[in-house]
Amino acid sequence: MLGVFSSSIVSPPDELVAAGSRTASPKTTAAALWKRFQEKNASTVSVEIGEHVHLAYTHHNESPFQPRSFAVKDEVFCLFEGVLENLGHLRQQYGLGKSANEVLLVIEAYKALRDRAPYPVNHVVGHLKLILF
């Protein structure tokens, strides 16, 4: 999974600033990094949102126990890898239908937390990685 965001969207943590960016050598642009990911990975799914956000993932070498998926709902983008152990319970808690998968549930959980609903994030149990924008 790859998520590249412009500094106009979010400032990177100091720990993630590449040492090369503080030297005279040029750093890799977001577009070049995104293109390299697409070239090196088979069957890449990629999304470009203006010039500020690049998201990409591939199903190549994907573990059946850690599937990758992407969804957009109400202008919330989520790139998700993993599985939720209590998906059935969470569907019921968030009022979602049986067809709702992990990535849609993560979006709904984010929206509930954003809107300050009384659903603590510690109810989400599983092995997962995600990029939420």
Short mmCIF file of N, CA and C in Angstrom, two decimals, residues 8-78:
data_model
loop_
_atom_site.label_atom_id
_atom_site.label_comp_id
_atom_site.label_asym_id
_atom_site.label_seq_id
_atom_site.Cartn_x
_atom_site.Cartn_y
_atom_site.Cartn_z
N SER A 8 0.65 20.41 1.62
CA SER A 8 -0.48 21.34 1.75
C SER A 8 -1.69 20.65 2.39
N ILE A 9 -1.71 19.32 2.37
CA ILE A 9 -2.78 18.55 2.99
C ILE A 9 -2.44 18.24 4.44
N VAL A 10 -1.24 17.75 4.67
CA VAL A 10 -0.81 17.36 6.02
C VAL A 10 0.70 17.49 6.12
N SER A 11 1.18 17.92 7.26
CA SER A 11 2.62 18.01 7.49
C SER A 11 3.14 16.65 7.94
N PRO A 12 4.25 16.20 7.35
CA PRO A 12 4.77 14.88 7.74
C PRO A 12 5.42 14.94 9.12
N PRO A 13 5.37 13.83 9.86
CA PRO A 13 6.08 13.78 11.14
C PRO A 13 7.58 13.90 10.90
N ASP A 14 8.29 14.51 11.83
CA ASP A 14 9.74 14.67 11.69
C ASP A 14 10.45 13.34 11.47
N GLU A 15 9.92 12.26 12.07
CA GLU A 15 10.54 10.95 11.95
C GLU A 15 10.48 10.42 10.52
N LEU A 16 9.53 10.90 9.72
CA LEU A 16 9.38 10.40 8.35
C LEU A 16 10.02 11.30 7.30
N VAL A 17 10.60 12.40 7.70
CA VAL A 17 11.28 13.28 6.74
C VAL A 17 12.57 12.60 6.32
N ALA A 18 12.71 12.38 5.01
CA ALA A 18 13.89 11.67 4.50
C ALA A 18 15.14 12.50 4.73
N ALA A 19 16.20 11.82 5.12
CA ALA A 19 17.47 12.52 5.35
C ALA A 19 17.94 13.21 4.08
N GLY A 20 17.67 12.63 2.92
CA GLY A 20 18.08 13.22 1.64
C GLY A 20 17.39 14.53 1.33
N SER A 21 16.25 14.78 1.96
CA SER A 21 15.54 16.02 1.66
C SER A 21 16.21 17.22 2.32
N ARG A 22 17.14 16.98 3.22
CA ARG A 22 17.85 18.08 3.87
C ARG A 22 19.19 18.37 3.20
N THR A 23 19.49 17.64 2.13
CA THR A 23 20.75 17.84 1.41
C THR A 23 20.46 18.51 0.08
N ALA A 24 21.52 18.78 -0.66
CA ALA A 24 21.36 19.45 -1.96
C ALA A 24 20.81 18.52 -3.03
N SER A 25 20.85 17.20 -2.82
CA SER A 25 20.35 16.27 -3.84
C SER A 25 18.83 16.36 -3.92
N PRO A 26 18.26 16.26 -5.12
CA PRO A 26 16.81 16.38 -5.25
C PRO A 26 16.09 15.16 -4.67
N LYS A 27 14.93 15.39 -4.08
CA LYS A 27 14.15 14.28 -3.55
C LYS A 27 13.19 13.77 -4.61
N THR A 28 12.71 12.58 -4.42
CA THR A 28 11.77 11.98 -5.35
C THR A 28 10.42 12.67 -5.23
N THR A 29 9.83 13.05 -6.35
CA THR A 29 8.52 13.69 -6.31
C THR A 29 7.44 12.65 -6.03
N ALA A 30 6.30 13.11 -5.57
CA ALA A 30 5.18 12.21 -5.28
C ALA A 30 4.75 11.47 -6.53
N ALA A 31 4.68 12.18 -7.65
CA ALA A 31 4.27 11.54 -8.90
C ALA A 31 5.26 10.47 -9.33
N ALA A 32 6.56 10.73 -9.15
CA ALA A 32 7.58 9.74 -9.53
C ALA A 32 7.51 8.52 -8.62
N LEU A 33 7.30 8.72 -7.34
CA LEU A 33 7.18 7.61 -6.40
C LEU A 33 5.96 6.77 -6.71
N TRP A 34 4.84 7.42 -7.00
CA TRP A 34 3.59 6.75 -7.35
C TRP A 34 3.76 5.95 -8.63
N LYS A 35 4.40 6.56 -9.64
CA LYS A 35 4.63 5.88 -10.92
C LYS A 35 5.54 4.67 -10.73
N ARG A 36 6.59 4.80 -9.93
CA ARG A 36 7.51 3.69 -9.67
C ARG A 36 6.77 2.53 -8.99
N PHE A 37 5.89 2.83 -8.05
CA PHE A 37 5.09 1.80 -7.39
C PHE A 37 4.24 1.06 -8.41
N GLN A 38 3.62 1.79 -9.34
CA GLN A 38 2.78 1.18 -10.36
C GLN A 38 3.60 0.30 -11.30
N GLU A 39 4.79 0.74 -11.66
CA GLU A 39 5.63 -0.02 -12.58
C GLU A 39 6.17 -1.30 -11.95
N LYS A 40 6.47 -1.28 -10.68
CA LYS A 40 7.10 -2.42 -10.01
C LYS A 40 6.10 -3.43 -9.45
N ASN A 41 4.84 -3.09 -9.40
CA ASN A 41 3.84 -3.98 -8.82
C ASN A 41 2.77 -4.32 -9.85
N ALA A 42 2.51 -5.61 -10.00
CA ALA A 42 1.52 -6.07 -10.96
C ALA A 42 0.11 -5.71 -10.50
N SER A 43 -0.75 -5.44 -11.44
CA SER A 43 -2.18 -5.18 -11.19
C SER A 43 -2.41 -4.11 -10.13
N THR A 44 -1.77 -2.98 -10.30
CA THR A 44 -1.91 -1.89 -9.34
C THR A 44 -3.25 -1.18 -9.49
N VAL A 45 -3.89 -0.92 -8.38
CA VAL A 45 -5.07 -0.07 -8.34
C VAL A 45 -4.59 1.26 -7.78
N SER A 46 -4.83 2.34 -8.52
CA SER A 46 -4.31 3.63 -8.07
C SER A 46 -5.36 4.72 -8.20
N VAL A 47 -5.27 5.69 -7.31
CA VAL A 47 -6.18 6.82 -7.29
C VAL A 47 -5.35 8.08 -7.13
N GLU A 48 -5.61 9.06 -7.97
CA GLU A 48 -4.96 10.36 -7.87
C GLU A 48 -6.04 11.39 -7.62
N ILE A 49 -5.92 12.13 -6.54
CA ILE A 49 -6.91 13.15 -6.18
C ILE A 49 -6.23 14.49 -6.36
N GLY A 50 -6.49 15.12 -7.49
CA GLY A 50 -5.81 16.37 -7.81
C GLY A 50 -4.32 16.15 -7.88
N GLU A 51 -3.56 17.13 -7.45
CA GLU A 51 -2.11 17.00 -7.42
C GLU A 51 -1.61 16.72 -6.00
N HIS A 52 -2.53 16.58 -5.07
CA HIS A 52 -2.14 16.54 -3.66
C HIS A 52 -2.14 15.16 -3.02
N VAL A 53 -2.88 14.21 -3.58
CA VAL A 53 -2.99 12.89 -2.95
C VAL A 53 -2.83 11.80 -4.00
N HIS A 54 -1.97 10.82 -3.71
CA HIS A 54 -1.78 9.65 -4.55
C HIS A 54 -1.92 8.41 -3.66
N LEU A 55 -2.84 7.53 -4.00
CA LEU A 55 -3.03 6.28 -3.27
C LEU A 55 -2.87 5.13 -4.25
N ALA A 56 -2.25 4.04 -3.83
CA ALA A 56 -2.09 2.87 -4.70
C ALA A 56 -1.96 1.62 -3.86
N TYR A 57 -2.44 0.51 -4.41
CA TYR A 57 -2.23 -0.79 -3.79
C TYR A 57 -2.31 -1.85 -4.88
N THR A 58 -1.88 -3.05 -4.55
CA THR A 58 -1.92 -4.15 -5.49
C THR A 58 -2.38 -5.41 -4.76
N HIS A 59 -3.02 -6.31 -5.49
CA HIS A 59 -3.41 -7.60 -4.93
C HIS A 59 -2.30 -8.63 -5.12
N HIS A 60 -1.23 -8.26 -5.82
CA HIS A 60 -0.10 -9.17 -6.05
C HIS A 60 0.54 -9.53 -4.71
N ASN A 61 0.79 -10.79 -4.48
CA ASN A 61 1.37 -11.31 -3.23
C ASN A 61 0.51 -10.97 -2.01
N GLU A 62 -0.77 -10.82 -2.21
CA GLU A 62 -1.67 -10.51 -1.10
C GLU A 62 -1.96 -11.77 -0.30
N SER A 63 -1.91 -11.66 1.00
CA SER A 63 -2.24 -12.79 1.87
C SER A 63 -3.76 -12.96 1.92
N PRO A 64 -4.25 -14.19 1.84
CA PRO A 64 -5.71 -14.39 1.97
C PRO A 64 -6.22 -14.02 3.36
N PHE A 65 -5.29 -13.94 4.32
CA PHE A 65 -5.67 -13.58 5.69
C PHE A 65 -5.58 -12.08 5.94
N GLN A 66 -4.99 -11.33 5.00
CA GLN A 66 -4.85 -9.88 5.11
C GLN A 66 -5.24 -9.23 3.78
N PRO A 67 -6.50 -9.38 3.33
CA PRO A 67 -6.88 -8.83 2.02
C PRO A 67 -6.84 -7.30 2.01
N ARG A 68 -6.62 -6.74 0.83
CA ARG A 68 -6.59 -5.29 0.65
C ARG A 68 -7.86 -4.84 -0.05
N SER A 69 -8.38 -3.70 0.35
CA SER A 69 -9.57 -3.16 -0.30
C SER A 69 -9.57 -1.64 -0.21
N PHE A 70 -10.38 -1.03 -1.05
CA PHE A 70 -10.47 0.43 -1.14
C PHE A 70 -11.93 0.81 -1.25
N ALA A 71 -12.32 1.89 -0.58
CA ALA A 71 -13.69 2.38 -0.68
C ALA A 71 -13.71 3.89 -0.46
N VAL A 72 -14.73 4.50 -1.02
CA VAL A 72 -14.99 5.93 -0.82
C VAL A 72 -16.45 6.07 -0.44
N LYS A 73 -16.70 6.80 0.63
CA LYS A 73 -18.08 7.07 1.04
C LYS A 73 -18.13 8.44 1.67
N ASP A 74 -19.04 9.27 1.21
CA ASP A 74 -19.22 10.62 1.75
C ASP A 74 -17.91 11.39 1.80
N GLU A 75 -17.16 11.33 0.72
CA GLU A 75 -15.88 12.04 0.56
C GLU A 75 -14.81 11.60 1.56
N VAL A 76 -14.94 10.40 2.10
CA VAL A 76 -13.90 9.79 2.94
C VAL A 76 -13.32 8.63 2.15
N PHE A 77 -12.00 8.66 1.94
CA PHE A 77 -11.30 7.63 1.18
C PHE A 77 -10.59 6.72 2.17
N CYS A 78 -10.67 5.41 1.96
CA CYS A 78 -10.01 4.46 2.86
C CYS A 78 -9.37 3.34 2.07
#
